[in-house]
CSV table of C-alpha atoms in Angstrom, one decimal:
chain,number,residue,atom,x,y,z
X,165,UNK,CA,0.0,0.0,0.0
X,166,UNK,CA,1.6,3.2,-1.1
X,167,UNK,CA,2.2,6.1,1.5
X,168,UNK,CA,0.5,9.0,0.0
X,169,UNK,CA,-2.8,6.3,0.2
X,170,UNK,CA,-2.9,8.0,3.5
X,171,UNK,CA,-3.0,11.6,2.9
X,172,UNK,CA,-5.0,13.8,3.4
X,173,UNK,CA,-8.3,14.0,0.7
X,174,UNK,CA,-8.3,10.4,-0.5
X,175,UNK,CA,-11.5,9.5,-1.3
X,176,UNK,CA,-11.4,5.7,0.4
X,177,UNK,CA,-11.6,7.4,3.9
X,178,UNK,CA,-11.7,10.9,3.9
X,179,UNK,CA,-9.1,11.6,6.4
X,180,UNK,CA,-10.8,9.9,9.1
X,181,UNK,CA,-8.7,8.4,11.5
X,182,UNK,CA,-11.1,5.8,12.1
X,183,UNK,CA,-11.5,5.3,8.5
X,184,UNK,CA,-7.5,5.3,8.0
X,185,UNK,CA,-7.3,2.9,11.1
X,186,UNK,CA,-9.7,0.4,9.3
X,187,UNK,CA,-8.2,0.3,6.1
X,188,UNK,CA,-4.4,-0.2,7.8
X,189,UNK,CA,-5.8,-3.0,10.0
X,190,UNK,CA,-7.9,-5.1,7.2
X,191,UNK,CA,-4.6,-4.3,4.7
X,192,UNK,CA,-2.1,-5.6,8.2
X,193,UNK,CA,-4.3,-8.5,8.6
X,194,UNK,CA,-4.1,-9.7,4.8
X,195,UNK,CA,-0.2,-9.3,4.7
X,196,UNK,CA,1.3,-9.7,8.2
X,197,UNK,CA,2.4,-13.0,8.5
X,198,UNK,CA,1.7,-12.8,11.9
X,199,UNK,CA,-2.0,-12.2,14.1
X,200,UNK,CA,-2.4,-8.2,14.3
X,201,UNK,CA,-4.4,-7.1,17.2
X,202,UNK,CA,-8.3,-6.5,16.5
X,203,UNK,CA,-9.4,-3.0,15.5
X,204,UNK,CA,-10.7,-1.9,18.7
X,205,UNK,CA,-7.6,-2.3,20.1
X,206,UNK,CA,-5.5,-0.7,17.6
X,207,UNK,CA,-8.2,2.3,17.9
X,208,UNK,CA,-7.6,2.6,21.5
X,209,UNK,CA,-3.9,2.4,21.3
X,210,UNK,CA,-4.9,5.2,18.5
X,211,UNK,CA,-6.5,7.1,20.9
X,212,UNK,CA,-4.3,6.8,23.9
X,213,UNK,CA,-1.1,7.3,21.7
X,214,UNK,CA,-3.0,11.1,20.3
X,215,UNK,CA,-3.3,12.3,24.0
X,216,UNK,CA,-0.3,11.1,24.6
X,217,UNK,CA,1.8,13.1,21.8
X,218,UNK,CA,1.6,16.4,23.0
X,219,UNK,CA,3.1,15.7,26.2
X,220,UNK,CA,6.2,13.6,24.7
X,221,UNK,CA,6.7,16.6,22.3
X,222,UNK,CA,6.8,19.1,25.2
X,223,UNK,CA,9.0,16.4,26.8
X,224,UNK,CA,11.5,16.9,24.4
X,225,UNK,CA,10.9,20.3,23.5
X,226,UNK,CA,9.6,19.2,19.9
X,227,UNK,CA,7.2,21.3,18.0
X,228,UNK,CA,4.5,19.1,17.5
X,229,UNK,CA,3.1,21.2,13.9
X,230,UNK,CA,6.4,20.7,12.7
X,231,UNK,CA,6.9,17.1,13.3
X,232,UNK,CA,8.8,15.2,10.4
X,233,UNK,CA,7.9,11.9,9.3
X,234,UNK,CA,11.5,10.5,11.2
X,235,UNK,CA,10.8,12.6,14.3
X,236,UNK,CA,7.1,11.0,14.5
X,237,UNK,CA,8.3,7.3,13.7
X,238,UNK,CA,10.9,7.8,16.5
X,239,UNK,CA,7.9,8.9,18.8
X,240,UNK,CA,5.6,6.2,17.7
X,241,UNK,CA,8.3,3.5,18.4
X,242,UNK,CA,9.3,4.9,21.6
X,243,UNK,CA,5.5,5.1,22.6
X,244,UNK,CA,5.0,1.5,21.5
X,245,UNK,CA,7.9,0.1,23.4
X,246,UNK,CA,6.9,2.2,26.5
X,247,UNK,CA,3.0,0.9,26.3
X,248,UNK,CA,2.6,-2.5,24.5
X,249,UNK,CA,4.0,-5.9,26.2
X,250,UNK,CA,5.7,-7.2,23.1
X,251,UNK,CA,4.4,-10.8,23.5
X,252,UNK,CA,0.7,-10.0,25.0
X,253,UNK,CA,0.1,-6.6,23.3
X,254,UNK,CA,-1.8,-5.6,26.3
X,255,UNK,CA,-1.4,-2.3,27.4
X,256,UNK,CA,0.5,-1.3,30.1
């Protein structure tokens, strides 16, 4: 699935991050070789992770509108490793 699938405008989901959430998880579960969390889950983790942001930016003194794709992958990973038991993915 190509990158700019996701941005902003495309008519499969209209920038809805519940819409991009579904289409990442049914396109995760029909590629990953491996069981990908439900939806619901992934939503919340979605959810938790946005509230979370803003406070990890001011934690490293990050301007959150001028985020770069590396900066926020760096974030997200940190986030994940901080909140999701690897082998249960439950939250911590």
């Amino acid at each position: 699935m190509p990158f700019g699938y996701f941005r902003a405008g495309h008519p499969s989901h209209d920038a809805r991050p519940e819409r991009i959430l579904q289409v990442v998880w049914d396109w995760l579960r029909t590629t990953s070789r491996r069981l990908v969390p439900g939806d619901d889950f992934i939503r919340d983790q979605y959810k938790a992770f946005a509230e979370a942001l803003p406070i990890i930016c001011d934690q490293h003194r990050i301007d959150r509108t001028a985020l770069n794709y590396l900066d926020f992958a760096q974030i997200v990973e940190e986030w994940l490793r901080q909140s999701v038991e690897p082998e249960s993915g439950a939250t911590k």
